[in-house]
Short mmCIF file of C-alpha atoms in Angstrom, two decimals:
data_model
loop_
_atom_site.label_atom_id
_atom_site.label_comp_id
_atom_site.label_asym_id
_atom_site.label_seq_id
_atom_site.Cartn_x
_atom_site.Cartn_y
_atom_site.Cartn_z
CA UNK A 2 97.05 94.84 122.33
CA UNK A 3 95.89 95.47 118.87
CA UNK A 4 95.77 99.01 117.98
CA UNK A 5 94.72 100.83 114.62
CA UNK A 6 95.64 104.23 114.75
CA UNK A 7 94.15 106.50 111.93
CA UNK A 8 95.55 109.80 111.32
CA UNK A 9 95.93 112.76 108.37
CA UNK A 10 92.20 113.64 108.47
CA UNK A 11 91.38 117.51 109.05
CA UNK A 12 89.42 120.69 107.10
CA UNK A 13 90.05 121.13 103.43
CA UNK A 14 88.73 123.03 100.33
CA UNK A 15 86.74 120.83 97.51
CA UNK A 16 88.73 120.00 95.30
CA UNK A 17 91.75 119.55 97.34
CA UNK A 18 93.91 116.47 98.84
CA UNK A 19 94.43 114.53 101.97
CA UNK A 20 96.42 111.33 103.04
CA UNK A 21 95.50 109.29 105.53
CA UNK A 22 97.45 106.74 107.38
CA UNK A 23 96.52 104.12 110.04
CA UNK A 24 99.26 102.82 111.70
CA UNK A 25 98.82 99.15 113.11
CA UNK A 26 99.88 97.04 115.65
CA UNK A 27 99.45 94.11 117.85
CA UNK A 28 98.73 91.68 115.00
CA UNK A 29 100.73 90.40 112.38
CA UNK A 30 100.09 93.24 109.43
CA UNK A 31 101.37 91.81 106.41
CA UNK A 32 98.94 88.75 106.75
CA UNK A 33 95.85 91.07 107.37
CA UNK A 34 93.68 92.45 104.27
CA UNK A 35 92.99 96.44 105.63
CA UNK A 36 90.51 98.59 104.38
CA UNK A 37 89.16 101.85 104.88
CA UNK A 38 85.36 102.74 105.92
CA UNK A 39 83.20 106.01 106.24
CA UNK A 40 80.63 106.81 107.91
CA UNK A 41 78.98 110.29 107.25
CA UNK A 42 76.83 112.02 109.52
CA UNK A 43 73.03 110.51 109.49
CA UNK A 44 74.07 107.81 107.21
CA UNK A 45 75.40 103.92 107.70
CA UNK A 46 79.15 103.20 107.42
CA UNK A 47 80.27 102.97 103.74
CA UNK A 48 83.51 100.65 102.92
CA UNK A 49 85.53 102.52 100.05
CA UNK A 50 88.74 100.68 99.76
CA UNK A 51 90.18 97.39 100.28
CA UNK A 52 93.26 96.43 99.88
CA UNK A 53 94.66 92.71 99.96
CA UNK A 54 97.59 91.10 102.44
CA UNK A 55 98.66 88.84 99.54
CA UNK A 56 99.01 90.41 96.21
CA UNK A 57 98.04 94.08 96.76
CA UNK A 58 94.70 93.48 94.66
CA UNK A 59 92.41 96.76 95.48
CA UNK A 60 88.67 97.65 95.36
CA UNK A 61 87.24 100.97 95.46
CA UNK A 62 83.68 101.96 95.97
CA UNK A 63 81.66 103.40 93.33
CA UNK A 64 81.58 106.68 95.11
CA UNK A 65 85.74 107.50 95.27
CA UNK A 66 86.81 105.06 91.93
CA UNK A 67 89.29 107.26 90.18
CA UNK A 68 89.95 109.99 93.22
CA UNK A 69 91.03 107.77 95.80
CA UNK A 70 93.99 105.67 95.94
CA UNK A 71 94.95 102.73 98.98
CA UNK A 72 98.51 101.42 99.62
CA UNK A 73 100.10 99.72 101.87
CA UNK A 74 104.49 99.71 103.29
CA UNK A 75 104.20 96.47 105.54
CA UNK A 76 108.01 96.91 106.80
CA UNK A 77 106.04 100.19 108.11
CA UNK A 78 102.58 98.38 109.21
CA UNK A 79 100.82 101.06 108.11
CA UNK A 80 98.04 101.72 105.19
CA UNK A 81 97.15 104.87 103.30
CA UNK A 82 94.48 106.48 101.43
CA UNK A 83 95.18 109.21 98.99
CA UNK A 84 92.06 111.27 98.66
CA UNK A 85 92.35 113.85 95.78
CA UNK A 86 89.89 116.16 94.34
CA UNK A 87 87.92 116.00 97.35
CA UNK A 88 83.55 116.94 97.37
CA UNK A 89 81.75 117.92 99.79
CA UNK A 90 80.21 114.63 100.48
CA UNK A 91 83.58 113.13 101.00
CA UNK A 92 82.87 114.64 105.02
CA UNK A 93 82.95 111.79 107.04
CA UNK A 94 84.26 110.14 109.89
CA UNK A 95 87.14 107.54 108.25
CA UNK A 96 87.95 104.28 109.53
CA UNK A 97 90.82 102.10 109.13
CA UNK A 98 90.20 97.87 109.75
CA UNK A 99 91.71 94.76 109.47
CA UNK A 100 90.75 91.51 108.60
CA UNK A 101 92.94 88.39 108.41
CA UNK A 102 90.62 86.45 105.85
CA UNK A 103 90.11 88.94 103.45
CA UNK A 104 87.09 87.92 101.44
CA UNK A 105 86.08 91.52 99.68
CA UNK A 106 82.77 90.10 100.01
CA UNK A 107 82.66 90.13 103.37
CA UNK A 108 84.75 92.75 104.22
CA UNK A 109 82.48 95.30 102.43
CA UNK A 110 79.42 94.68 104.36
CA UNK A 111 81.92 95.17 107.68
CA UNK A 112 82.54 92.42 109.16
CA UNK A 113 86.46 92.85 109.88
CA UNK A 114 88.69 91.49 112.64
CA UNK A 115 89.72 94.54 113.82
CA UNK A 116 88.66 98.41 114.02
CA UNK A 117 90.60 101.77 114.38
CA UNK A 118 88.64 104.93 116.18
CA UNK A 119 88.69 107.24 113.20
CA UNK A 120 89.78 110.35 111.49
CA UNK A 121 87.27 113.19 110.78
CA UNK A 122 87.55 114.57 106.87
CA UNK A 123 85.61 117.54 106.65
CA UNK A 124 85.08 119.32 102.91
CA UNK A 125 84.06 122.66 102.56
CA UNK A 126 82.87 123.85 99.46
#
């Protein structure tokens, strides 16, 4: 059974830090591209990072370039997104997803293999 299992979100000041972490399994990690998505109240689902299975290239969206950071520890299966100097439109529900082909320019509009049920990030200002 495939599972994604995000994690780290919570309630924190603007201008502070998080790390999140989903922890996969079920599926062969290190040969899966993983990104993280958001999806704010009232608004569609945003993909902010991406982060390849082969050579670790990343992309960030617009909105968190410079602030956020994405890794991944494949002996751990498990990918990460450092969030620093958090805003208040940073509150979101975050999802963690896989896809084995990796093709940024798919993955941003979505389309992924798999889907984790999401962390809540909420910034109060």
């Amino acid at each position: 059974e495939v599972q994604l299992q995000a994690s780290g979100g919570g309630l924190v000041l603007a201008g502070g830090s998080l790390r999140l972490s989903c922890a996969a399994s079920g599926f062969p990690f290190a040969r899966h591209a993983m990104a993280w998505f958001r999806q704010a109240p009232g608004k569609e689902r945003e993909a902010i990072s991406l982060i390849s299975s082969k050579d670790g290239n990343t992309y960030y969206a617009d909105s968190v370039k410079g602030r956020f950071t994405i890794s991944r520890d494949n002996a751990k299966n498990t990918v990460y997104l450092q969030m620093n100097s958090l805003k208040s439109e940073d509150t979101a529900v975050y999802y963690c997803a896989a896809d084995q082909v990796g093709d940024p320019r798919v993955m941003i509009r979505g389309v992924m293999d798999y889907w984790g049920k999401g962390t809540q990030v909420t910034v109060s200002s």
